PDB file of C-alpha atoms (C1' of nucleotides) in Angstrom:
ATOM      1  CA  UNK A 178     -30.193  16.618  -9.278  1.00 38.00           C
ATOM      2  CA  UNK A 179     -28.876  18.286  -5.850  1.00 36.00           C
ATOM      3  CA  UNK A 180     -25.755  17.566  -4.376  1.00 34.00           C
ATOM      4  CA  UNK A 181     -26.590  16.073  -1.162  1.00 36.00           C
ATOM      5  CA  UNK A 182     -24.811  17.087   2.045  1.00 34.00           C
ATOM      6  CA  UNK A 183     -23.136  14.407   3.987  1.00 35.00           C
ATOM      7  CA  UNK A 184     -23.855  14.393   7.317  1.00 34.00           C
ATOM      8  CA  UNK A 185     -19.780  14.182   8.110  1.00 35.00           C
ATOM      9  CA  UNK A 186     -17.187  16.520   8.515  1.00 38.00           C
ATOM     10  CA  UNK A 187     -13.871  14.682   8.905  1.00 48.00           C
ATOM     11  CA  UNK A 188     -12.678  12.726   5.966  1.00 60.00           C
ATOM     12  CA  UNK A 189     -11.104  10.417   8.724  1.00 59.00           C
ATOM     13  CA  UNK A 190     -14.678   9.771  10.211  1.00 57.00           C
ATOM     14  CA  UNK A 191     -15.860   9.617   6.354  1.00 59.00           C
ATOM     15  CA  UNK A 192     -13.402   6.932   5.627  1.00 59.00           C
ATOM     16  CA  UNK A 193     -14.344   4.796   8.925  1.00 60.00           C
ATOM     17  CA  UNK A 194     -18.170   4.910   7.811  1.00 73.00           C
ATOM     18  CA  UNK A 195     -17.421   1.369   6.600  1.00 77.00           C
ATOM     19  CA  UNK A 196     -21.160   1.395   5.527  1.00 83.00           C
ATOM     20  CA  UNK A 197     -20.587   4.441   3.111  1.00 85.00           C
ATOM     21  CA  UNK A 198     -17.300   2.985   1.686  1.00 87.00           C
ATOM     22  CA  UNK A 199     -18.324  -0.323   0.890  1.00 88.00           C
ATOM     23  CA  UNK A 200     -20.789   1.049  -1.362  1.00 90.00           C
ATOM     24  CA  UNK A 201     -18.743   2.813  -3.074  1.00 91.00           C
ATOM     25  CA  UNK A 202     -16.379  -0.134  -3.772  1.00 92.00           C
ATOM     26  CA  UNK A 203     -19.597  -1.669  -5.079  1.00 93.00           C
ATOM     27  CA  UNK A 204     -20.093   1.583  -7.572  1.00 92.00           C
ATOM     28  CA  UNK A 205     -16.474   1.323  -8.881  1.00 95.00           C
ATOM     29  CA  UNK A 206     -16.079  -0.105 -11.987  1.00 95.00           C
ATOM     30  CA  UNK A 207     -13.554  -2.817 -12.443  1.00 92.00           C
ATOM     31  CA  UNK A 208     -10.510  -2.028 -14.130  1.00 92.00           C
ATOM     32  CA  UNK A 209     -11.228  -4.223 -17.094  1.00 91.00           C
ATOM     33  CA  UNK A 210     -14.473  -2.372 -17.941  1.00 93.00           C
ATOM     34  CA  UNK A 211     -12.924   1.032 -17.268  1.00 94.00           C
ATOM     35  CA  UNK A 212      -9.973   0.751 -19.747  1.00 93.00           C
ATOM     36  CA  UNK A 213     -12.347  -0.888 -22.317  1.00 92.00           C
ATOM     37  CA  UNK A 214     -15.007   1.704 -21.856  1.00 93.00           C
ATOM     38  CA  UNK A 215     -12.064   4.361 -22.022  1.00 94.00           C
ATOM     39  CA  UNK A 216     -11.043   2.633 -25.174  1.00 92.00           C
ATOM     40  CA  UNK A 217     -14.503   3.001 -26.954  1.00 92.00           C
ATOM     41  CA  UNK A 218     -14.323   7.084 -26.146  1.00 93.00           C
ATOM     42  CA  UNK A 219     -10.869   7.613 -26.909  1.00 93.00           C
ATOM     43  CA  UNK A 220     -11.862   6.002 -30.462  1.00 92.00           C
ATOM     44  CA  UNK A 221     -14.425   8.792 -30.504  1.00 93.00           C
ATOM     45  CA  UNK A 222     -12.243  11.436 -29.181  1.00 92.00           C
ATOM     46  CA  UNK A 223     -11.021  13.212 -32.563  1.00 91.00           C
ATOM     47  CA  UNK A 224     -12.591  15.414 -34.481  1.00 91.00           C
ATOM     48  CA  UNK A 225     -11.773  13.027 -37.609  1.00 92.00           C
ATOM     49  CA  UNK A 226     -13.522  10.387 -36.874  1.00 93.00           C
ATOM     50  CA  UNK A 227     -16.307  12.112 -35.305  1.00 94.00           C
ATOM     51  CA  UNK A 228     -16.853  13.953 -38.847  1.00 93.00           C
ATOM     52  CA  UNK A 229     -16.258  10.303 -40.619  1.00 93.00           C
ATOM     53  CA  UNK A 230     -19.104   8.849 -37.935  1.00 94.00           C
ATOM     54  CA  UNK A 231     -21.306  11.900 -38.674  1.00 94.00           C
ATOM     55  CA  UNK A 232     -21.303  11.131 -42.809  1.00 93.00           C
ATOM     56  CA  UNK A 233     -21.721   7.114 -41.679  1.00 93.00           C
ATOM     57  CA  UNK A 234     -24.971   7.565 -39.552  1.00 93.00           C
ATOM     58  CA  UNK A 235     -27.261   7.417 -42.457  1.00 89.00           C
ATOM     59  CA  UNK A 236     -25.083   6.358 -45.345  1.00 87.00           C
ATOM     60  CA  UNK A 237     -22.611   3.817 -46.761  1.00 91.00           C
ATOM     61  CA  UNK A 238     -19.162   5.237 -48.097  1.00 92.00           C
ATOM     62  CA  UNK A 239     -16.497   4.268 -49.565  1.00 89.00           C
ATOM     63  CA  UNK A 240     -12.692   5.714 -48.979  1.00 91.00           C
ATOM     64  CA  UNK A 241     -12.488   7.654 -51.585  1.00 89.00           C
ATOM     65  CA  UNK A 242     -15.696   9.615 -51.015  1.00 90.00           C
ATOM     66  CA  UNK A 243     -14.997  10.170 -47.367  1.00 90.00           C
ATOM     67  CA  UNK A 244     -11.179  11.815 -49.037  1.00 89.00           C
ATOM     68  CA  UNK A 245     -13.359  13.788 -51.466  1.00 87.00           C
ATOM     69  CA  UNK A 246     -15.709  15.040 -49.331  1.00 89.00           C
ATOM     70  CA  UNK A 247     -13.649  15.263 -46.226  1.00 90.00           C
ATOM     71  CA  UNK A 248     -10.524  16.592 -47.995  1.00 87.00           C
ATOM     72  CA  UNK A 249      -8.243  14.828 -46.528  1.00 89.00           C
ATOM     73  CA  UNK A 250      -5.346  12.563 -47.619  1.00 88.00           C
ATOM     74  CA  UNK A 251      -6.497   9.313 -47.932  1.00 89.00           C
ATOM     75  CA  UNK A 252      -4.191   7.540 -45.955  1.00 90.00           C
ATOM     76  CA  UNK A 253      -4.934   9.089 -42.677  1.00 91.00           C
ATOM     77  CA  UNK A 254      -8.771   8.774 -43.472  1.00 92.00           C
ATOM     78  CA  UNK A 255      -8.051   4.888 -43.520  1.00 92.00           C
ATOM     79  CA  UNK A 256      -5.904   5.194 -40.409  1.00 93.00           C
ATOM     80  CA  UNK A 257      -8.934   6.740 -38.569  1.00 93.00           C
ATOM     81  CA  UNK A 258     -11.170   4.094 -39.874  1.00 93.00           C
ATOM     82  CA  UNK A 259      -8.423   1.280 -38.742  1.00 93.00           C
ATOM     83  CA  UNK A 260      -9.168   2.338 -35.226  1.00 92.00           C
ATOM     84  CA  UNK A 261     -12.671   2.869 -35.404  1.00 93.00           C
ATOM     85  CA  UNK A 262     -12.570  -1.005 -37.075  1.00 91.00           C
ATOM     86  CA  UNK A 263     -10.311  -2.309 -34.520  1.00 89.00           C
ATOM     87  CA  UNK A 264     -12.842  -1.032 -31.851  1.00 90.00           C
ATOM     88  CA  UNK A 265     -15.936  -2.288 -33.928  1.00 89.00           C
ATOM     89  CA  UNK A 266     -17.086   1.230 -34.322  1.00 92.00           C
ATOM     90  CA  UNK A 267     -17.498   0.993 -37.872  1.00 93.00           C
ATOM     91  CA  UNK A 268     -17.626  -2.557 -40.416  1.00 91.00           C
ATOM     92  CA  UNK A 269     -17.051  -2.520 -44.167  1.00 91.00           C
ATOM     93  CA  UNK A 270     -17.826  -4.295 -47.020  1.00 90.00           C
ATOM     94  CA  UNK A 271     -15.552  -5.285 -50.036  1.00 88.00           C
ATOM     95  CA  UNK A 272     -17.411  -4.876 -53.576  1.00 85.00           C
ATOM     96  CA  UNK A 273     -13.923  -5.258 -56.186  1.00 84.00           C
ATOM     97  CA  UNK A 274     -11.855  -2.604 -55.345  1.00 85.00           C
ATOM     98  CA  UNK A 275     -14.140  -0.757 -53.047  1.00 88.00           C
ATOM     99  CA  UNK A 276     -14.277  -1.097 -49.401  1.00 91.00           C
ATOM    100  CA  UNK A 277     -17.554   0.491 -48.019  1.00 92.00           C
ATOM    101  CA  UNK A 278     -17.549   1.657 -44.823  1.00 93.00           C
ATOM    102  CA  UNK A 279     -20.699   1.663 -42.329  1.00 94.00           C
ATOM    103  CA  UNK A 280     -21.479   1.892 -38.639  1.00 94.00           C
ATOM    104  CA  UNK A 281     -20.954  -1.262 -37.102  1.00 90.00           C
ATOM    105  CA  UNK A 282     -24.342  -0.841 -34.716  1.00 86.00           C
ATOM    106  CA  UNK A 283     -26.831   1.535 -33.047  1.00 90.00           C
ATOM    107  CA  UNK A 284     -24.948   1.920 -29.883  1.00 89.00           C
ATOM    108  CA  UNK A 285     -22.261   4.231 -31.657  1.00 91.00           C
ATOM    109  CA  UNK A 286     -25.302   6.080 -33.404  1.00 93.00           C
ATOM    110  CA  UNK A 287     -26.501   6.394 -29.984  1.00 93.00           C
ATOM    111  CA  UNK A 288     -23.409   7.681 -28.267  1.00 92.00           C
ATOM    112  CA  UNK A 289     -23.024   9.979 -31.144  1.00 94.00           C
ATOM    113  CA  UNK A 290     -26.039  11.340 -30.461  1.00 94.00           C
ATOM    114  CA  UNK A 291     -25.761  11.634 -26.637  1.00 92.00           C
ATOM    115  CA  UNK A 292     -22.447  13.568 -27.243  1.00 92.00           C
ATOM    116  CA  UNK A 293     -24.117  15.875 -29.450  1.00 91.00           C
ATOM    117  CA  UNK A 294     -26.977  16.517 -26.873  1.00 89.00           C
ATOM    118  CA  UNK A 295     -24.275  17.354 -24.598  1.00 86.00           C
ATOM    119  CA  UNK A 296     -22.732  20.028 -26.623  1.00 86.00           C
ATOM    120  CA  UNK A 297     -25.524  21.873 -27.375  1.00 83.00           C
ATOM    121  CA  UNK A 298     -26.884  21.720 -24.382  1.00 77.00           C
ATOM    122  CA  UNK A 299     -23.857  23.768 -23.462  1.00 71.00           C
ATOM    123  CA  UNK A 300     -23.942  26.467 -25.518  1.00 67.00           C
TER     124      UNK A 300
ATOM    125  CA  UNK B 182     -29.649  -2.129 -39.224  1.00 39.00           C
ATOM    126  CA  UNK B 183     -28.639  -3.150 -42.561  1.00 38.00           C
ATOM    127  CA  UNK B 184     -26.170  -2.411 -45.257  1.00 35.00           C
ATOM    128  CA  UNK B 185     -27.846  -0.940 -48.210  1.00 37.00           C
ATOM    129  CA  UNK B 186     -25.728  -1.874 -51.544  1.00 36.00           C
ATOM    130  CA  UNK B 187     -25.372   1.477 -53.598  1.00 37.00           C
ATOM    131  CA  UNK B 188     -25.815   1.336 -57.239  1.00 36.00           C
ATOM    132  CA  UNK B 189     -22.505   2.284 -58.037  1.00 36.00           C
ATOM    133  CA  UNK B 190     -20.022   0.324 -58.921  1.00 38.00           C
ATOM    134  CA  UNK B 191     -16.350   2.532 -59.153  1.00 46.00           C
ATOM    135  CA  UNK B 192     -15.901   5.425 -57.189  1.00 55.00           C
ATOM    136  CA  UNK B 193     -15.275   7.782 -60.313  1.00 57.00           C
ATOM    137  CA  UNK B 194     -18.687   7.463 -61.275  1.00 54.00           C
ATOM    138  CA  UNK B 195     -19.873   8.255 -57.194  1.00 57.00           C
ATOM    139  CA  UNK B 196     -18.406  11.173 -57.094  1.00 58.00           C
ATOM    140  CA  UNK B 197     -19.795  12.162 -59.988  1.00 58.00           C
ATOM    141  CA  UNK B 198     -23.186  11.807 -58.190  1.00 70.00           C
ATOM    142  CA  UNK B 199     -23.926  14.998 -57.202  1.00 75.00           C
ATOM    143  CA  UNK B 200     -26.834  14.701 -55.592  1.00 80.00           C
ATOM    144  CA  UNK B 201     -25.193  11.830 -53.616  1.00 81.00           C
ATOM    145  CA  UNK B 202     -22.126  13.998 -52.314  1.00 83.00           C
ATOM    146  CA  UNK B 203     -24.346  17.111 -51.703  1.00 84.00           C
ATOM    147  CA  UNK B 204     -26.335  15.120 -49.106  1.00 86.00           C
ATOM    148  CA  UNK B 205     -22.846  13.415 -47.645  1.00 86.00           C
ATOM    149  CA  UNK B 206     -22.086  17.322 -47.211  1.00 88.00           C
ATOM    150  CA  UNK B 207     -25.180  18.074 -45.358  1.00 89.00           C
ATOM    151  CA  UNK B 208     -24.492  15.085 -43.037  1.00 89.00           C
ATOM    152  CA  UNK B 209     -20.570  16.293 -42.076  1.00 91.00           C
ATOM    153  CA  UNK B 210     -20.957  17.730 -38.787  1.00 92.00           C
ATOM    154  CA  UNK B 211     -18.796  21.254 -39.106  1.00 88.00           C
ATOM    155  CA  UNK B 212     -15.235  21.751 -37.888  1.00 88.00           C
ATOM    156  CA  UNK B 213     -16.322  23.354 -34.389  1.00 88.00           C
ATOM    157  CA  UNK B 214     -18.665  20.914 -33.107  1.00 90.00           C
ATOM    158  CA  UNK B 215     -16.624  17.970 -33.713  1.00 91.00           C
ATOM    159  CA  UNK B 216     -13.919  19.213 -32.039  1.00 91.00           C
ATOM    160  CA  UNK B 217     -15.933  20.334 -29.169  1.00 90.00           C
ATOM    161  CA  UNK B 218     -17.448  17.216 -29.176  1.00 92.00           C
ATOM    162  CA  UNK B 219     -14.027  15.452 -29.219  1.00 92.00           C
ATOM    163  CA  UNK B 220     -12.874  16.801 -25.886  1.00 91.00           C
ATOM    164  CA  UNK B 221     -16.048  15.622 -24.311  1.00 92.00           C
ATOM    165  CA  UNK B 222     -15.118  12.621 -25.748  1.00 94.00           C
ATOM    166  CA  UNK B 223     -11.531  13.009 -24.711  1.00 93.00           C
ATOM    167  CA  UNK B 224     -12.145  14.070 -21.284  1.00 93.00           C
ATOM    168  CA  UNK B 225     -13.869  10.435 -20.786  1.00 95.00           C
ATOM    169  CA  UNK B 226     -11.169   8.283 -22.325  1.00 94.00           C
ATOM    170  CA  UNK B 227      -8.841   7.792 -19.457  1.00 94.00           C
ATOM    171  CA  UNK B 228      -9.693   4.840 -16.911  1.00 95.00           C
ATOM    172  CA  UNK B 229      -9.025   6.908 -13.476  1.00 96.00           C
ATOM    173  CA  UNK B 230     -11.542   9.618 -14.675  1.00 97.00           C
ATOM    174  CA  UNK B 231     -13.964   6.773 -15.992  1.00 97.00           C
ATOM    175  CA  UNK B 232     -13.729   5.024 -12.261  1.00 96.00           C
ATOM    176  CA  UNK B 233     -14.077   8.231 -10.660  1.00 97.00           C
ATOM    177  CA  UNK B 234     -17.235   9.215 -12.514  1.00 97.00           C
ATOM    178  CA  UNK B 235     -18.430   5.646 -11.779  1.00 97.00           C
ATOM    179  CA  UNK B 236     -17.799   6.177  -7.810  1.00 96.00           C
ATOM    180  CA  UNK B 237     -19.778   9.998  -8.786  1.00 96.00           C
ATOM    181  CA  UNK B 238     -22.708   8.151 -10.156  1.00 95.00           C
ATOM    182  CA  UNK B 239     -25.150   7.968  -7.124  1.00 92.00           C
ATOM    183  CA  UNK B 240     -22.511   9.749  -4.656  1.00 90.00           C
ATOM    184  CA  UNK B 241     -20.993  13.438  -3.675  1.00 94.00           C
ATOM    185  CA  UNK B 242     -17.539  12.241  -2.832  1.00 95.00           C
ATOM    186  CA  UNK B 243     -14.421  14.182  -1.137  1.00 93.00           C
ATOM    187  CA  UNK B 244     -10.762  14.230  -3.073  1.00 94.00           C
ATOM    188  CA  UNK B 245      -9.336  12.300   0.206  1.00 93.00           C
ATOM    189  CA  UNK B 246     -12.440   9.692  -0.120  1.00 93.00           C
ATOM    190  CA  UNK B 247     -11.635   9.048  -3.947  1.00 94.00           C
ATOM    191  CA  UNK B 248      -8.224   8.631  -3.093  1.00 93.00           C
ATOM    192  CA  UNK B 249      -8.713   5.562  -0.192  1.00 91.00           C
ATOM    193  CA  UNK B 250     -11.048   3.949  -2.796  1.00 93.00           C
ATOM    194  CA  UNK B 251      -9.012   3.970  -6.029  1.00 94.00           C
ATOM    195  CA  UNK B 252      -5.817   3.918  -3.894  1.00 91.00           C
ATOM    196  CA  UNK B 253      -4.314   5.800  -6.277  1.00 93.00           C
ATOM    197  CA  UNK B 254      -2.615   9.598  -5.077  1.00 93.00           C
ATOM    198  CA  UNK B 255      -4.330  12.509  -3.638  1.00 94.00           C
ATOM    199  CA  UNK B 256      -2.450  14.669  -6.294  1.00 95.00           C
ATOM    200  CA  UNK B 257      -3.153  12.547  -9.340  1.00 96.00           C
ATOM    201  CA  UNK B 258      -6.456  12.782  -8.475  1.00 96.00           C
ATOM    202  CA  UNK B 259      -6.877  16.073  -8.293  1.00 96.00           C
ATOM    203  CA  UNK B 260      -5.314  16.436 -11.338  1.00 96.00           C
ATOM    204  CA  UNK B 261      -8.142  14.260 -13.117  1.00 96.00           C
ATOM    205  CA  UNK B 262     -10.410  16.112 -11.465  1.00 97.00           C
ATOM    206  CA  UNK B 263      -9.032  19.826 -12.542  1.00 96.00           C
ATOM    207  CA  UNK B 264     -10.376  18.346 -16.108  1.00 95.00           C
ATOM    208  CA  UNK B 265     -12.966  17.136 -15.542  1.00 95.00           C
ATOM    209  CA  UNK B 266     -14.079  20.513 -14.085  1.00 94.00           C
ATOM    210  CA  UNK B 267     -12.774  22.441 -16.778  1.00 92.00           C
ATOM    211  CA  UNK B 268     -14.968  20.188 -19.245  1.00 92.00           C
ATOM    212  CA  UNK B 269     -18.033  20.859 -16.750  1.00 92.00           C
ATOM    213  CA  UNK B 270     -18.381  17.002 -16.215  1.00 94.00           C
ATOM    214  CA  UNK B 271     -18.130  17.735 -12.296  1.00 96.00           C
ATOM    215  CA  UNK B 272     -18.771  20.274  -9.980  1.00 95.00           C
ATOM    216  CA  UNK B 273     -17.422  21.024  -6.613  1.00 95.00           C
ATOM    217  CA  UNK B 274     -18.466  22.452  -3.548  1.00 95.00           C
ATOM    218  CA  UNK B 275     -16.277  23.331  -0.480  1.00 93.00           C
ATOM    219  CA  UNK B 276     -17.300  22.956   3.216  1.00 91.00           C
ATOM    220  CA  UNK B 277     -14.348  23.582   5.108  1.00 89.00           C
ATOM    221  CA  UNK B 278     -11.338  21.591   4.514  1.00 90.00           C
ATOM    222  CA  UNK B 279     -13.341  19.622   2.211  1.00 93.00           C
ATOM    223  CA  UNK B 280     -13.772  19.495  -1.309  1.00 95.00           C
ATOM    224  CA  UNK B 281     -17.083  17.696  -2.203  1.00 96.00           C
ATOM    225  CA  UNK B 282     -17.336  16.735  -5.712  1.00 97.00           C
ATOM    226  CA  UNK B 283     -20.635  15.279  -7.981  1.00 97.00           C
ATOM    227  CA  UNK B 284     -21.219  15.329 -11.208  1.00 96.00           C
ATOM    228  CA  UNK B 285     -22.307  18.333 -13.385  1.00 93.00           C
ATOM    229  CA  UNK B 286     -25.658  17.271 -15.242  1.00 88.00           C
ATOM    230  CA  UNK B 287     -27.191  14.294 -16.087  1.00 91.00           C
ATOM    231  CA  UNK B 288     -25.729  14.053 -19.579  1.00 90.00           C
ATOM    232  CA  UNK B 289     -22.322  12.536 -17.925  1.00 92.00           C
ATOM    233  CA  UNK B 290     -24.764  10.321 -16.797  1.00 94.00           C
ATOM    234  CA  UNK B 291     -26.051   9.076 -20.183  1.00 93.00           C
ATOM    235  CA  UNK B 292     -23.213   9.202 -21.886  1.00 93.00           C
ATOM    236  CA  UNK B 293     -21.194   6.782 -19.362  1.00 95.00           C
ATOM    237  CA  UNK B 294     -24.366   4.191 -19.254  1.00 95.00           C
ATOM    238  CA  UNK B 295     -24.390   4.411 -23.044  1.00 93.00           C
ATOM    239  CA  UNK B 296     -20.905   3.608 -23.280  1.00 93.00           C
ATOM    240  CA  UNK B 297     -20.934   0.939 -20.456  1.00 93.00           C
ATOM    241  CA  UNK B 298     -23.872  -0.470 -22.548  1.00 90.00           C
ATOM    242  CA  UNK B 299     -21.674  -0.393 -25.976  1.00 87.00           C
ATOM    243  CA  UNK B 300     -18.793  -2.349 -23.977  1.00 87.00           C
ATOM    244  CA  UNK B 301     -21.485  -4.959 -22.435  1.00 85.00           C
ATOM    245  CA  UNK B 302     -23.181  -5.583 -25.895  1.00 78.00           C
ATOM    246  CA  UNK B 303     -19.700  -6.572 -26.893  1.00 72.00           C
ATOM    247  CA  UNK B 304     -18.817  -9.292 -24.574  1.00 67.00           C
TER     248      UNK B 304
ATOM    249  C1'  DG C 254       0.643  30.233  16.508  1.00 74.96           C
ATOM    250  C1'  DA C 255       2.341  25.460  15.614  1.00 74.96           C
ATOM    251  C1'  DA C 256       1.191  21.168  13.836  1.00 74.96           C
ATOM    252  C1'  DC C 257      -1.837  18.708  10.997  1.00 74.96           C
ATOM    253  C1'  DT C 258      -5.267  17.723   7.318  1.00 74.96           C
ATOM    254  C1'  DT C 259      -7.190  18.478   2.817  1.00 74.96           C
ATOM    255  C1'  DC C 260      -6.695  19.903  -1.579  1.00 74.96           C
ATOM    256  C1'  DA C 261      -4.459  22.283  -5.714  1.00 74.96           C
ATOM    257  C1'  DT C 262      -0.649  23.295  -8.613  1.00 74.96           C
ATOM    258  C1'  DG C 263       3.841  23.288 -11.124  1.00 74.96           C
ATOM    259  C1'  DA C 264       7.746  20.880 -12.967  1.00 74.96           C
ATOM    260  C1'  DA C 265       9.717  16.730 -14.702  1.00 74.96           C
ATOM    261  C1'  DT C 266       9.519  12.503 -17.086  1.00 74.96           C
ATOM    262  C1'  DA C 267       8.156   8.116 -19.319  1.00 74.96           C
ATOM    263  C1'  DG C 268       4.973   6.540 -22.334  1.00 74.96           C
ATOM    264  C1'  DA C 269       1.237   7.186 -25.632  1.00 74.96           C
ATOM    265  C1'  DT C 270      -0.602   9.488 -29.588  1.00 74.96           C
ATOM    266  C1'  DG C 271      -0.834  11.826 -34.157  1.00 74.96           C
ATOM    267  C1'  DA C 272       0.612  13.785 -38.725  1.00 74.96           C
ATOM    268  C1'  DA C 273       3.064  13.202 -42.841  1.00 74.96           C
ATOM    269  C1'  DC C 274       5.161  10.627 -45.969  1.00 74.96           C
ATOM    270  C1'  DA C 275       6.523   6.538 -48.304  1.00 74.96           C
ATOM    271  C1'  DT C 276       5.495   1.962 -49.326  1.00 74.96           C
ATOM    272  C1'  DA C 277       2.718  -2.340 -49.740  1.00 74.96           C
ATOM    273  C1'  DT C 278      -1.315  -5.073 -51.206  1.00 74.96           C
ATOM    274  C1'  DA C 279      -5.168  -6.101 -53.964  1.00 74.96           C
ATOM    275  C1'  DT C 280      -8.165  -5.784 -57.855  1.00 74.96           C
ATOM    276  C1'  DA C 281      -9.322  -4.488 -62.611  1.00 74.96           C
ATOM    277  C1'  DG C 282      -8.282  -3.752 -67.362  1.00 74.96           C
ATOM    278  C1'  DG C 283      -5.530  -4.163 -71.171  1.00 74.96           C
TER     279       DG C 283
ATOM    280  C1'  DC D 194       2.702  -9.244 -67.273  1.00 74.96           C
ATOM    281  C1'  DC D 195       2.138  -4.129 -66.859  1.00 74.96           C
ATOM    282  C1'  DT D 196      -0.370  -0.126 -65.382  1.00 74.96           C
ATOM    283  C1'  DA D 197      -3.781   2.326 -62.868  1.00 74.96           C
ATOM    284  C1'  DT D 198      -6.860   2.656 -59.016  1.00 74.96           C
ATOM    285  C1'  DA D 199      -8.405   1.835 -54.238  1.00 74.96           C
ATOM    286  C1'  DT D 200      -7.077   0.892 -49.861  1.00 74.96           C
ATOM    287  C1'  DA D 201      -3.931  -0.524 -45.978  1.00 74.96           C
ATOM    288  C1'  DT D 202       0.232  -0.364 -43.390  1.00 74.96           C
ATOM    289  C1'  DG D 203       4.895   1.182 -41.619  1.00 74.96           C
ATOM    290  C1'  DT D 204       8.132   4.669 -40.108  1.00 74.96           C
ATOM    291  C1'  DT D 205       9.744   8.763 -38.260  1.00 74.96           C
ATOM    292  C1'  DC D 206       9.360  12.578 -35.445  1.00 74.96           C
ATOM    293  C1'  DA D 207       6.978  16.008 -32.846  1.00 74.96           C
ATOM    294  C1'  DT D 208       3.517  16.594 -29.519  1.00 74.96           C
ATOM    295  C1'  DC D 209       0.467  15.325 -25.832  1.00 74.96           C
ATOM    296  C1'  DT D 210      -0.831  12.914 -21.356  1.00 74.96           C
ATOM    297  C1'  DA D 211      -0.829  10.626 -16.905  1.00 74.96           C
ATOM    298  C1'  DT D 212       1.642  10.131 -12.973  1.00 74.96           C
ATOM    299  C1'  DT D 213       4.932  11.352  -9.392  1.00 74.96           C
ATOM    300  C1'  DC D 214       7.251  14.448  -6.452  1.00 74.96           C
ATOM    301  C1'  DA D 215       7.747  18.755  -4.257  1.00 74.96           C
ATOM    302  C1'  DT D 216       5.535  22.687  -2.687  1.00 74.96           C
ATOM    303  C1'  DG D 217       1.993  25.827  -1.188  1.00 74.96           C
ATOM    304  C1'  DA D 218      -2.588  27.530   0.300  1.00 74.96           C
ATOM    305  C1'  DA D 219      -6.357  27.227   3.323  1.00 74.96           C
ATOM    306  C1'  DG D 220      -8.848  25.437   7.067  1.00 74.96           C
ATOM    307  C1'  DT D 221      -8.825  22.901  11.779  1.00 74.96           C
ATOM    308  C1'  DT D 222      -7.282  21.527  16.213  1.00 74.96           C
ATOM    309  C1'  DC D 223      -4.668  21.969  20.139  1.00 74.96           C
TER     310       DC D 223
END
DNA sequence: GAACTTCATGAATAGATGAACATATATAGG
DNA sequence: CCTATATATGTTCATCTATTCATGAAGTTC
């Protein structure tokens, strides 16, 4: 992808290019979508929940084995997944005492993945 | 995408599963990556730097330019923008007073129409 | 060189977020 | 009913973030 030059110079002339403007009103995302979509990656912006996600993608857990292997109190594990459930990130199932924890669908596989493709593509 | 019931039924007994917890270990992304994948993450969970990448999609757009369409300040702008370079979401390239800015690779591409598709499935 | 435009930066502040700890609920077993 | 286990929630406090304002640097025009 190449940047392509505009053919203005003066951000004064830029803004009267109605033409140019008006399509970029029509590339802006609406407000609602943008703090919902901003939602969905602040819900994948810690490190937490991005190592809870990573032991979900192929596997059901429960709490306590995300503590155990994780090794982390168990309280803030179920804080992390509270978000991630709020968001429908991840869903859960109740078997007794257990609550087992999965990823809700493929799009959060998929964004996983895409994020990871990103990082390594930068090192 | 299914649920698949495990065969256990208290979590004493799962983590006594061995060969369970060993693969649950192999799964856990480590320490580095997910935080390096969390301020990718991060960097795309605010809504000014979501609409800006949205108006970067098909466009090389100047600070003043973003700043008539979001109508938001020239210096908050920038700000979101000083990020977003740092993170390598957006590059920059000056021609006189001008400050022309696109975005980096195409992987800020996928990742925003993954997540726009993750907010659309929802609705 | 003086005035103006474009953009970046630093400091300050209100609001959001996160970690740690205690507590609450819910189920199972005796 | 009492205890133990598994999970969820609340609270407090420290830290982080987005925005605004003030300022400065660099380029342009006259």
């Amino acid at each position: 992808m190449d940047i392509q030059p505009q053919n203005h110079t003066r951000c004064t002339e830029l803004s009267q290019d109605k033409e140019f403007m008006e399509s970029l009103q029509i590339c802006l995302i609406d407000n609602q979508k943008a703090n919902h979509l901003a939602e969905i990656f602040k819900a994948l912006s810690d490190p937490t929940r991005l190592r809870i996600i990573s032991l979900l993608l192929d596997n059901e857990v429960c709490v306590h084995v995300l503590e155990s292997v994780l090794g982390m109190s168990q309280s803030s594990i179920s804080h992390q997944l509270r978000v991630m459930r709020q968001l429908r990130l991840v869903r859960y199932r109740k078997e007794g005492r257990h609550v087992y924890y999965a990823l809700d669908d493929n799009h959060v596989r998929l964004l996983f993945a895409q994020g990871l493709l990103h990082v390594e593509h930068e090192e």
